[in-house]
Short mmCIF file of C-alpha atoms and ligand atoms in Angstrom, two decimals:
data_model
loop_
_atom_site.label_atom_id
_atom_site.label_comp_id
_atom_site.label_asym_id
_atom_site.label_seq_id
_atom_site.Cartn_x
_atom_site.Cartn_y
_atom_site.Cartn_z
CA UNK A 1 2.63 31.37 16.63
CA UNK A 2 3.36 34.18 14.29
CA UNK A 3 0.24 36.38 12.15
CA UNK A 4 1.57 35.89 8.76
CA UNK A 5 -1.11 35.49 5.90
CA UNK A 6 -2.02 32.00 5.65
CA UNK A 7 -0.28 29.86 2.68
CA UNK A 8 -3.18 27.67 2.82
CA UNK A 9 -6.52 28.69 3.73
CA UNK A 10 -9.58 26.37 3.71
CA UNK A 11 -13.23 24.95 5.12
CA UNK A 12 -14.22 21.55 5.88
CA UNK A 13 -17.76 21.25 7.04
CA UNK A 14 -18.05 18.92 9.61
CA UNK A 15 -22.02 18.24 9.56
CA UNK A 16 -21.28 17.12 5.53
CA UNK A 17 -20.02 13.47 5.85
CA UNK A 18 -18.46 12.32 2.63
CA UNK A 19 -17.54 9.05 1.95
CA UNK A 20 -16.26 5.70 4.09
CA UNK A 21 -12.34 6.02 3.72
CA UNK A 22 -11.45 2.39 3.67
CA UNK A 23 -8.97 1.07 6.00
CA UNK A 24 -7.77 -1.37 3.19
CA UNK A 25 -6.22 2.20 1.63
CA UNK A 26 -3.77 1.61 3.94
CA UNK A 27 -2.43 -2.10 3.25
CA UNK A 28 1.05 -3.41 2.84
CA UNK A 29 3.03 -5.78 0.47
CA UNK A 30 5.07 -8.31 1.53
CA UNK A 31 7.19 -10.26 -1.79
CA UNK A 32 10.15 -12.77 -1.98
CA UNK A 33 12.27 -9.95 -3.07
CA UNK A 34 15.74 -9.30 -1.84
CA UNK A 35 15.39 -9.25 1.71
CA UNK A 36 11.68 -8.59 2.49
CA UNK A 37 10.44 -12.17 3.30
CA UNK A 38 13.46 -13.81 4.09
CA UNK A 39 15.28 -11.72 6.59
CA UNK A 40 13.03 -8.90 7.32
CA UNK A 41 9.69 -11.12 7.71
CA UNK A 42 11.19 -14.89 8.16
CA UNK A 43 14.21 -16.04 9.91
CA UNK A 44 13.31 -19.38 10.85
CA UNK A 45 12.65 -21.43 13.93
CA UNK A 46 16.08 -21.77 14.24
CA UNK A 47 17.84 -18.19 14.51
CA UNK A 48 19.11 -16.38 17.25
CA UNK A 49 16.72 -13.67 16.26
CA UNK A 50 13.84 -13.73 18.58
CA UNK A 51 11.10 -15.40 16.20
CA UNK A 52 7.46 -17.40 16.78
CA UNK A 53 7.67 -20.13 14.86
CA UNK A 54 10.29 -18.50 12.14
CA UNK A 55 8.44 -15.12 12.36
CA UNK A 56 10.79 -12.59 14.07
CA UNK A 57 9.22 -11.05 16.83
CA UNK A 58 10.62 -7.16 16.62
CA UNK A 59 9.44 -6.85 13.15
CA UNK A 60 5.70 -7.96 14.09
CA UNK A 61 5.61 -6.14 17.02
CA UNK A 62 6.89 -2.66 15.11
CA UNK A 63 4.18 -3.42 12.62
CA UNK A 64 1.11 -4.22 15.27
CA UNK A 65 1.76 0.10 16.16
CA UNK A 66 0.31 0.76 12.71
CA UNK A 67 -2.73 -1.69 12.47
CA UNK A 68 -1.98 -3.05 9.27
CA UNK A 69 -5.03 -3.92 7.77
CA UNK A 70 -3.83 -5.92 4.97
CA UNK A 71 -0.68 -7.90 3.68
CA UNK A 72 -0.42 -8.79 -0.04
CA UNK A 73 1.86 -11.86 -0.83
CA UNK A 74 3.16 -13.54 -2.87
CA UNK A 75 4.65 -10.50 -5.16
CA UNK A 76 4.50 -8.35 -7.84
CA UNK A 77 6.17 -9.74 -9.75
CA UNK A 78 7.16 -13.31 -8.49
CA UNK A 79 3.87 -13.70 -7.94
CA UNK A 80 3.45 -14.90 -11.62
CA UNK A 81 6.34 -17.46 -11.33
CA UNK A 82 4.71 -18.89 -7.97
CA UNK A 83 3.71 -22.49 -7.60
CA UNK A 84 1.77 -22.28 -4.49
CA UNK A 85 2.06 -26.23 -3.82
CA UNK A 86 5.87 -25.72 -3.91
CA UNK A 87 5.52 -23.87 -1.02
CA UNK A 88 3.15 -26.77 1.44
CA UNK A 89 4.18 -29.66 3.37
CA UNK A 90 7.82 -30.40 5.50
CA UNK A 91 9.59 -27.32 4.94
CA UNK A 92 12.59 -29.77 4.46
CA UNK A 93 10.77 -31.33 1.23
CA UNK A 94 9.69 -28.68 -0.68
CA UNK A 95 11.61 -28.37 -4.00
CA UNK A 96 14.39 -24.75 -4.30
CA UNK A 97 13.40 -22.67 -7.41
CA UNK A 98 14.83 -19.82 -8.97
CA UNK A 99 13.75 -16.44 -8.56
CA UNK A 100 14.94 -14.85 -12.07
CA UNK A 101 13.15 -11.84 -10.89
CA UNK A 102 14.87 -10.84 -7.70
CA UNK A 103 18.80 -11.06 -8.20
CA UNK A 104 18.47 -14.60 -9.38
CA UNK A 105 18.57 -16.32 -6.24
CA UNK A 106 17.69 -19.71 -5.33
CA UNK A 107 14.57 -19.52 -3.02
CA UNK A 108 13.89 -22.68 -0.56
CA UNK A 109 10.18 -22.22 -0.45
CA UNK A 110 10.93 -22.55 3.07
CA UNK A 111 8.32 -19.36 3.57
CA UNK A 112 4.90 -20.51 2.55
CA UNK A 113 1.01 -20.70 2.66
CA UNK A 114 1.44 -21.32 5.81
CA UNK A 115 3.63 -19.09 6.86
CA UNK A 116 2.40 -16.44 5.38
CA UNK A 117 -1.66 -16.83 7.03
CA UNK A 118 0.67 -17.27 10.42
CA UNK A 119 2.08 -13.82 9.44
CA UNK A 120 -1.31 -12.52 8.90
CA UNK A 121 -2.34 -14.14 12.47
CA UNK A 122 0.29 -12.90 14.01
CA UNK A 123 -0.34 -9.42 12.88
CA UNK A 124 -3.93 -9.21 12.95
CA UNK A 125 -4.54 -8.03 9.27
CA UNK A 126 -6.16 -9.55 6.43
CA UNK A 127 -4.83 -11.48 4.07
CA UNK A 128 -4.43 -10.81 -0.07
CA UNK A 129 -3.08 -13.45 -1.86
CA UNK A 130 -2.33 -12.93 -4.91
CA UNK A 131 -2.70 -15.77 -7.84
CA UNK A 132 -0.31 -16.73 -10.46
CA UNK A 133 -2.07 -15.88 -14.33
CA UNK A 134 1.24 -15.01 -15.83
CA UNK A 135 2.86 -19.27 -15.77
CA UNK A 136 0.57 -20.97 -13.65
CA UNK A 137 -2.82 -22.42 -14.68
CA UNK A 138 -6.93 -21.91 -13.70
CA UNK A 139 -6.51 -25.59 -11.95
CA UNK A 140 -4.12 -23.79 -9.36
CA UNK A 141 -6.19 -21.07 -8.89
CA UNK A 142 -9.05 -22.77 -8.29
CA UNK A 143 -6.88 -25.41 -6.23
CA UNK A 144 -5.49 -22.51 -4.17
CA UNK A 145 -8.50 -21.50 -3.13
CA UNK A 146 -10.22 -24.77 -2.24
CA UNK A 147 -7.13 -25.54 -0.12
CA UNK A 148 -6.77 -22.11 1.32
CA UNK A 149 -10.35 -21.88 2.37
CA UNK A 150 -12.87 -25.32 2.34
CA UNK A 151 -14.04 -26.93 5.34
CA UNK A 152 -15.47 -30.15 4.43
CA UNK A 153 -13.09 -33.18 2.90
CA UNK A 154 -12.86 -32.48 -0.50
CA UNK A 155 -9.28 -32.95 -1.85
CA UNK A 156 -7.54 -29.65 -1.20
CA UNK A 157 -9.00 -29.32 2.11
CA UNK A 158 -7.88 -32.62 2.90
CA UNK A 159 -4.40 -32.02 1.81
CA UNK A 160 -4.31 -28.89 4.09
CA UNK A 161 -4.96 -31.19 6.57
CA UNK A 162 -2.76 -33.38 6.21
CA UNK A 163 0.06 -30.12 6.71
CA UNK A 164 -1.07 -29.46 9.70
CA UNK A 165 -4.15 -27.06 9.87
CA UNK A 166 -7.42 -28.25 10.00
CA UNK A 167 -10.09 -25.59 9.89
CA UNK A 168 -10.33 -22.78 6.83
CA UNK A 169 -9.03 -19.96 6.34
CA UNK A 170 -10.77 -17.03 5.82
CA UNK A 171 -9.85 -15.11 3.17
CA UNK A 172 -11.79 -12.13 1.10
CA UNK A 173 -8.50 -10.57 -0.96
CA UNK A 174 -7.90 -12.27 -3.69
CA UNK A 175 -5.28 -11.33 -6.41
CA UNK A 176 -5.73 -11.95 -10.27
CA UNK A 177 -2.69 -11.70 -11.87
CA UNK A 178 -0.04 -8.72 -11.68
CA UNK A 179 1.29 -6.46 -14.18
CA UNK A 180 -0.25 -8.74 -17.03
CA UNK A 181 1.58 -5.76 -19.66
CA UNK A 182 4.33 -6.25 -18.03
CA UNK A 183 6.51 -9.43 -15.89
CA UNK A 184 3.11 -10.78 -16.14
CA UNK A 185 3.20 -12.67 -18.95
CA UNK A 186 3.48 -9.45 -21.74
CA UNK A 187 0.36 -9.43 -22.37
CA UNK A 188 -2.66 -7.59 -24.22
CA UNK A 189 -5.05 -6.07 -22.28
CA UNK A 190 -8.22 -8.01 -24.26
CA UNK A 191 -5.58 -11.03 -23.65
CA UNK A 192 -5.32 -10.76 -20.17
CA UNK A 193 -9.14 -9.61 -19.37
CA UNK A 194 -10.01 -13.37 -21.18
CA UNK A 195 -7.65 -14.78 -18.72
CA UNK A 196 -8.44 -12.94 -16.29
CA UNK A 197 -12.21 -13.66 -16.45
CA UNK A 198 -11.73 -17.34 -16.67
CA UNK A 199 -9.15 -17.40 -13.32
CA UNK A 200 -11.86 -15.47 -11.49
CA UNK A 201 -14.32 -17.70 -12.94
CA UNK A 202 -12.95 -20.74 -10.96
CA UNK A 203 -11.42 -19.05 -8.07
CA UNK A 204 -14.78 -19.99 -5.73
CA UNK A 205 -16.58 -18.92 -2.73
CA UNK A 206 -16.32 -21.74 -0.99
CA UNK A 207 -19.12 -22.53 2.35
CA UNK A 208 -19.38 -18.99 4.24
CA UNK A 209 -16.42 -17.48 2.34
CA UNK A 210 -16.38 -14.42 -0.36
CA UNK A 211 -13.51 -13.44 -2.31
CA UNK A 212 -13.01 -10.14 -3.17
CA UNK A 213 -11.53 -11.03 -6.56
CA UNK A 214 -9.12 -7.89 -7.50
CA UNK A 215 -8.03 -8.06 -11.53
CA UNK A 216 -4.20 -6.99 -12.31
CA UNK A 217 -4.75 -3.37 -14.29
CA UNK A 218 -2.96 -1.05 -15.49
CA UNK A 219 0.70 1.12 -15.33
CA UNK A 220 0.02 4.67 -14.31
CA UNK A 221 -2.20 6.43 -16.30
CA UNK A 222 -2.74 4.00 -18.84
CA UNK A 223 -7.10 4.34 -19.34
CA UNK A 224 -6.95 2.53 -22.47
CA UNK A 225 -5.85 -0.73 -20.10
CA UNK A 226 -8.81 0.05 -17.74
CA UNK A 227 -10.86 1.26 -20.39
CA UNK A 228 -10.62 -2.69 -22.72
CA UNK A 229 -11.02 -4.42 -18.59
CA UNK A 230 -14.17 -2.79 -17.66
CA UNK A 231 -15.77 -3.65 -20.86
CA UNK A 232 -14.94 -7.06 -20.92
CA UNK A 233 -16.63 -7.22 -17.30
CA UNK A 234 -19.62 -5.16 -18.45
CA UNK A 235 -19.75 -7.57 -21.32
CA UNK A 236 -20.06 -10.84 -18.78
CA UNK A 237 -24.00 -9.52 -18.64
CA UNK A 238 -26.42 -10.11 -16.21
CA UNK A 239 -26.69 -13.72 -17.38
CA UNK A 240 -23.66 -14.37 -15.43
CA UNK A 241 -24.45 -15.85 -11.78
CA UNK A 242 -22.38 -13.75 -9.78
CA UNK A 243 -19.98 -11.07 -10.20
CA UNK A 244 -16.42 -11.77 -10.98
CA UNK A 245 -14.79 -9.41 -10.09
CA UNK A 246 -15.22 -6.57 -7.33
CA UNK A 247 -12.04 -4.26 -7.50
CA UNK A 248 -9.76 -4.01 -10.53
CA UNK A 249 -5.64 -2.28 -9.86
CA UNK A 250 -3.27 -0.27 -10.97
CA UNK A 251 0.31 0.71 -10.07
CA UNK A 252 1.92 3.89 -9.85
CA UNK A 253 5.53 4.39 -8.27
CA UNK A 254 7.32 8.52 -7.63
CA UNK A 255 10.72 8.91 -8.62
CA UNK A 256 13.15 11.80 -9.69
CA UNK A 257 14.46 10.69 -12.49
CA UNK A 258 13.64 7.94 -15.06
CA UNK A 259 13.11 4.56 -14.59
CA UNK A 260 16.97 3.82 -15.46
CA UNK A 261 18.32 5.99 -12.83
CA UNK A 262 15.77 6.86 -10.52
CA UNK A 263 17.70 9.35 -8.10
CA UNK A 264 19.52 8.78 -4.56
CA UNK A 265 16.86 8.07 -1.33
CA UNK A 266 19.59 10.41 0.87
CA UNK A 267 21.35 12.47 -2.03
CA UNK A 268 19.20 14.49 -3.51
CA UNK A 269 18.80 18.61 -5.14
CA UNK A 270 15.84 20.88 -4.46
CA UNK A 271 15.41 20.37 -7.52
CA UNK A 272 15.06 16.65 -7.63
CA UNK A 273 13.32 16.85 -4.30
CA UNK A 274 10.84 19.14 -6.08
CA UNK A 275 10.57 16.77 -9.11
CA UNK A 276 9.73 14.07 -6.70
CA UNK A 277 6.53 15.97 -4.64
CA UNK A 278 5.49 16.69 -8.62
CA UNK A 279 5.21 13.19 -9.39
CA UNK A 280 3.35 11.85 -5.74
CA UNK A 281 1.26 14.26 -6.47
CA UNK A 282 0.16 13.12 -10.05
CA UNK A 283 -1.21 10.66 -8.22
CA UNK A 284 -4.93 12.71 -8.01
CA UNK A 285 -4.50 12.90 -11.70
CA UNK A 286 -4.50 9.78 -12.00
CA UNK A 287 -6.44 8.16 -9.71
CA UNK A 288 -9.34 11.11 -11.31
CA UNK A 289 -8.62 9.58 -14.79
CA UNK A 290 -9.30 5.61 -13.94
CA UNK A 291 -12.31 6.82 -11.76
CA UNK A 292 -13.57 8.41 -14.63
CA UNK A 293 -13.17 5.75 -16.59
CA UNK A 294 -15.00 3.44 -14.14
CA UNK A 295 -17.82 5.69 -13.94
CA UNK A 296 -19.13 5.34 -17.49
CA UNK A 297 -19.28 1.58 -16.70
CA UNK A 298 -20.26 1.19 -13.28
CA UNK A 299 -21.58 4.80 -12.04
CA UNK A 300 -23.01 3.42 -8.90
CA UNK A 301 -19.70 2.78 -8.00
CA UNK A 302 -19.78 -1.32 -7.14
CA UNK A 303 -16.31 -2.31 -8.81
CA UNK A 304 -13.47 -0.48 -6.14
CA UNK A 305 -10.15 0.71 -7.60
CA UNK A 306 -7.02 -0.60 -6.43
CA UNK A 307 -3.89 0.93 -5.99
CA UNK A 308 -2.12 -2.48 -4.71
CA UNK A 309 1.25 -0.97 -5.97
CA UNK A 310 2.82 2.67 -5.04
CA UNK A 311 5.82 4.28 -3.28
CA UNK A 312 9.20 5.28 -3.85
CA UNK A 313 11.18 3.44 -6.18
CA UNK A 314 15.17 5.16 -5.81
CA UNK A 315 18.22 3.79 -7.65
CA UNK A 316 19.23 0.94 -4.98
CA UNK A 317 21.57 1.80 -1.59
CA UNK A 318 26.05 1.66 -2.80
CA UNK A 319 27.27 -1.54 -3.00
CA UNK A 320 23.57 -3.84 -2.05
CA UNK A 321 22.26 -6.21 -4.46
CA UNK A 322 20.56 -4.30 -7.64
CA UNK A 323 18.16 -7.28 -7.88
CA UNK A 324 17.28 -6.79 -4.14
CA UNK A 325 15.80 -2.87 -4.24
CA UNK A 326 17.18 -1.93 -0.96
CA UNK A 327 17.01 2.02 -0.18
CA UNK A 328 16.71 3.92 2.63
CA UNK A 329 14.04 6.11 3.45
CA UNK A 330 14.59 9.80 4.25
CA UNK A 331 11.89 12.26 5.40
CA UNK A 332 11.29 13.37 2.13
CA UNK A 333 9.65 9.48 1.93
CA UNK A 334 7.26 10.54 4.21
CA UNK A 335 5.88 13.44 2.71
CA UNK A 336 5.34 11.49 -0.44
CA UNK A 337 2.83 9.16 1.70
CA UNK A 338 1.57 11.62 3.33
CA UNK A 339 0.75 13.27 0.41
CA UNK A 340 -0.90 9.91 -1.11
CA UNK A 341 -2.94 9.27 1.52
CA UNK A 342 -4.72 12.97 1.08
CA UNK A 343 -5.53 11.90 -2.40
CA UNK A 344 -6.66 8.29 -1.12
CA UNK A 345 -9.10 10.29 1.09
CA UNK A 346 -10.47 12.40 -1.68
CA UNK A 347 -10.87 9.35 -3.61
CA UNK A 348 -12.44 7.14 -0.95
CA UNK A 349 -15.63 6.52 -3.03
CA UNK A 350 -13.90 4.56 -5.58
CA UNK A 351 -11.05 3.73 -4.05
CA UNK A 352 -11.01 0.53 -1.68
CA UNK A 353 -7.95 -0.90 -1.55
CA UNK A 354 -3.51 0.70 -1.57
CA UNK A 355 -0.95 -1.28 -1.11
CA UNK A 356 2.32 0.40 -0.58
CA UNK A 357 5.72 -1.30 -1.89
CA UNK A 358 6.89 -2.57 0.48
CA UNK A 359 6.66 -3.39 3.95
CA UNK A 360 10.47 -4.27 4.75
CA UNK A 361 13.73 -3.68 3.40
CA UNK A 362 12.41 -3.40 -0.38
CA UNK A 363 11.77 0.22 -1.98
CA UNK A 364 9.37 2.49 0.30
CA UNK A 365 9.44 0.38 3.37
CA UNK A 366 8.41 0.86 7.20
CA UNK A 367 11.27 -0.64 8.60
CA UNK A 368 14.93 -1.92 7.70
CA UNK A 369 16.82 -5.02 9.33
CA UNK A 370 20.62 -5.63 10.01
CA UNK A 371 20.74 -8.74 11.13
CA UNK A 372 19.06 -8.35 14.94
CA UNK A 373 18.76 -4.87 14.43
CA UNK A 374 15.57 -2.86 13.16
CA UNK A 375 14.74 0.30 12.71
CA UNK A 376 11.45 2.68 11.50
CA UNK A 377 11.59 4.52 9.00
CA UNK A 378 10.11 8.06 8.61
CA UNK A 379 7.41 6.68 6.13
CA UNK A 380 6.43 4.43 9.05
CA UNK A 381 6.01 6.96 11.15
CA UNK A 382 3.77 9.00 8.38
CA UNK A 383 1.40 5.53 8.29
CA UNK A 384 0.97 5.45 11.98
CA UNK A 385 -0.03 9.11 12.37
CA UNK A 386 -2.78 8.59 10.14
CA UNK A 387 -4.01 5.73 11.98
CA UNK A 388 -7.44 7.74 12.66
CA UNK A 389 -8.23 7.97 9.60
CA UNK A 390 -8.95 3.88 8.95
CA UNK A 391 -12.45 3.46 8.36
CA UNK A 392 -13.00 7.08 9.13
CA UNK A 393 -15.57 9.54 7.21
CA UNK A 394 -13.61 11.86 5.05
CA UNK A 395 -14.63 15.55 5.09
CA UNK A 396 -13.68 16.91 2.21
CA UNK A 397 -11.36 20.02 2.41
CA UNK A 398 -12.96 22.62 0.39
CA UNK A 399 -12.20 26.77 -0.81
CA UNK A 400 -8.68 25.34 -0.77
CA UNK A 401 -6.47 28.86 -1.25
CA UNK A 402 -3.05 28.18 -1.85
CA UNK A 403 -0.97 30.48 -1.90
CA UNK A 404 2.21 29.35 -2.56
CA UNK A 405 2.91 27.65 -5.43
CA UNK A 406 5.84 26.51 -6.83
CA UNK A 407 6.70 26.14 -10.14
CA UNK A 408 8.45 22.92 -11.61
CA UNK A 409 9.15 22.69 -14.57
CA UNK A 410 6.05 24.35 -15.99
CA UNK A 411 3.77 22.55 -13.20
CA UNK A 412 2.50 24.55 -10.37
CA UNK A 413 2.96 22.36 -7.46
CA UNK A 414 0.93 23.06 -3.97
CA UNK A 415 2.96 23.95 -0.94
CA UNK A 416 0.76 22.42 1.28
CA UNK A 417 -1.52 18.94 0.79
CA UNK A 418 -4.32 18.37 3.84
CA UNK A 419 -7.05 15.98 4.54
CA UNK A 420 -9.50 15.71 7.14
CA UNK A 421 -12.13 12.77 8.33
CA UNK A 422 -13.60 11.88 11.78
CA UNK A 423 -14.43 8.96 13.12
CA UNK A 424 -14.82 8.23 16.91
CA UNK A 425 -16.23 11.88 18.06
CA UNK A 426 -13.29 13.26 16.97
CA UNK A 427 -12.08 14.81 13.68
CA UNK A 428 -8.54 14.09 12.36
CA UNK A 429 -6.86 16.85 9.85
CA UNK A 430 -3.32 15.81 7.87
CA UNK A 431 -1.09 18.65 6.94
CA UNK A 432 1.54 18.65 4.99
CA UNK A 433 4.06 21.55 4.12
CA UNK A 434 5.86 20.33 0.79
CA UNK A 435 8.00 23.50 1.21
CA UNK A 436 11.22 22.52 2.43
CA UNK A 437 13.15 26.32 2.66
CA UNK A 438 10.14 27.88 4.56
CA UNK A 439 7.16 27.49 6.62
CA UNK A 440 3.69 27.48 6.28
CA UNK A 441 0.60 28.94 8.02
CA UNK A 442 -2.26 26.93 7.58
CA UNK A 443 -5.93 27.95 8.51
CA UNK A 444 -8.50 26.11 8.29
CA UNK A 445 -12.58 27.28 8.74
CA UNK A 446 -14.55 24.26 10.80
CA UNK A 447 -17.77 24.70 10.00
CA UNK A 448 -21.24 22.90 10.80
CA UNK A 449 -19.89 21.45 14.46
CA UNK A 450 -18.44 22.76 17.49
CA UNK A 451 -14.68 21.21 18.48
CA UNK A 452 -12.99 21.11 21.84
CA UNK A 453 -8.96 21.40 22.06
CA UNK A 454 -6.30 20.33 19.53
CA UNK A 455 -3.88 17.88 19.93
CA UNK A 456 -1.30 18.02 17.41
CA UNK A 457 1.91 15.86 16.19
CA UNK A 458 4.63 16.52 13.63
CA UNK A 459 7.24 14.91 11.93
CA UNK A 460 9.94 16.19 10.38
CA UNK A 461 13.69 17.94 10.50
CA UNK A 462 16.28 20.06 9.41
CA UNK A 463 16.85 18.55 6.17
CA UNK A 464 14.49 16.54 3.67
CA UNK A 465 17.04 14.06 3.14
CA UNK A 466 16.99 13.41 7.17
CA UNK A 467 16.26 9.67 8.02
CA UNK A 468 17.07 6.99 10.68
CA UNK A 469 20.16 4.96 10.63
CA UNK A 470 20.73 1.60 12.72
CA UNK A 471 23.54 3.88 14.62
CA UNK A 472 20.45 6.96 14.76
CA UNK A 473 17.72 4.68 15.03
CA UNK A 474 15.17 8.26 15.87
CA UNK A 475 16.58 11.04 14.15
CA UNK A 476 13.46 11.52 12.23
CA UNK A 477 10.67 10.83 14.68
CA UNK A 478 7.48 12.05 15.83
CA UNK A 479 7.00 15.03 18.05
CA UNK A 480 4.05 17.30 19.53
CA UNK A 481 3.30 20.21 17.20
CA UNK A 482 3.13 23.41 19.74
CA UNK A 483 1.16 26.09 18.65
CA UNK A 484 -1.72 24.90 17.36
CA UNK A 485 -4.93 26.79 18.41
CA UNK A 486 -8.57 27.22 17.20
CA UNK A 487 -10.49 30.34 17.94
CA UNK A 488 -14.03 30.68 16.90
CA UNK A 489 -14.02 27.52 14.74
CA UNK A 490 -10.88 28.51 12.86
CA UNK A 491 -7.80 26.22 12.92
CA UNK A 492 -4.71 27.51 12.64
CA UNK A 493 -1.40 26.37 12.44
CA UNK A 494 2.28 26.97 11.59
CA UNK A 495 3.91 24.07 10.15
CA UNK A 496 7.73 23.34 9.78
CA UNK A 497 9.80 23.28 6.60
CA UNK A 498 8.76 20.14 4.97
CA UNK A 499 6.64 18.90 7.69
CA UNK A 500 3.29 16.21 7.92
CA UNK A 501 1.59 16.94 10.79
CA UNK A 502 -1.82 15.46 12.28
CA UNK A 503 -4.28 17.69 14.25
CA UNK A 504 -6.89 15.48 16.45
CA UNK A 505 -10.03 17.65 17.40
CA UNK A 506 -12.44 16.48 19.32
CA UNK A 507 -16.45 17.22 18.87
CA UNK A 508 -18.12 18.96 21.05
O1 LIG B 601 7.17 -3.80 -6.07
C1 LIG B 601 8.61 -4.67 -7.14
C2 LIG B 601 7.50 -4.80 -8.13
O2 LIG B 601 7.27 -3.52 -8.82
C3 LIG B 601 6.79 -5.75 -8.17
O3 LIG B 601 7.07 -7.25 -8.46
C4 LIG B 601 6.01 -5.49 -9.93
O4 LIG B 601 4.82 -5.44 -9.69
C5 LIG B 601 6.18 -3.94 -10.09
O5 LIG B 601 6.98 -3.83 -11.32
#
């Protein structure tokens, strides 16, 4: 440990708790896109790849390490082409359809509602089902909810039983549409708001089941979209017998270039690296912007904000189907994830849900598969290291002095990102050194409570482009971080270049 001046100097008041960080901000997403659902999760019962009822065992076991809180399905853009009845009943009788959004391939519907719910049970995760508003009917939405959640002998409950499932499932998270401004119908905000109100009305609570209805929302910083949705929700007024919506969402992706040329996942310059970090950190501004619009209509924060698609989006790996969105995943991706987590913790009051896109083989994945082989990505490890923040109490990191801002095209990008929370008698501090070219000494004054000895873990490599491959699956993996100490309540750590670290401190 050197005694160089700290890059980050900050204070955390351990006796001033912030809001709860919903575990659901660590949610995931599985779309019928490329090799995510098929090959990634579903290999079929006759596969040589070990599976439980067609769902691959290695993927389930790896994801169980993350305690994933929820899984969004079936899309994405696919959700607005999906008619759920195509995916129930005997598999050999299910219709084949064209997946026109993603690769224009034929979808055989072998993975449908029952298979998704079986997957959620194996993962021990909450299902987040997205209804088709773009090309589906209100009746379809109503029927799907009845099929999933109704216990008596109503028609859809009877149909579910005929398909082999006696008991209704318990489902809370229920999406109304996806990207309605684009692939979800190219609708205007006011048009979508009307449609969403209609679908939400008929997405009923059956028996004891209580839905959390999530209206699809804006792209990036389109606050006007959020404003229209909030107006339309507010205008429902008190005459309404129940609240139609519990959350509204938005999407935000990170890349280094433009939508046309987003950059490579593993071959990038320092300028592209910093451009990526500037973009990722922009999530803070955008979370604040949507929250401010919502605050004006809902000062008590009854309605949650959901960032139900986020993550890095690179040019596809050379030689792969452009419609399959398969990309590698480097240390840089893990750092993009960790700065998002810090922003999520800071916005815990309003942000109740977030879903990284996507879990296996698509965009910023946790896992990559190649036939029977599977590897964990650096992003997987960032999620694993952050699991202690699930449902923890946020501890704001304040009075931050960051002495090493990096100038990215006129924007001062901080070189360190941090957040903290407390749960189960311990404090968890997350620290990211974004600088790929120099270490960062961090000093945090932990006030109000005494803490015991720190245990620190770090995810780093010599190069932010370092990544895991099927031949070298552990090139980027967590290891203990030495030299972290607490003296008189002051935590000091030296982070290697391009590193994500977590420090766990028991409360004395
Ligand atoms: O995650 C990939 C796609 O990105 C989703 O289908 C869509 O909602 C978004 O544009």
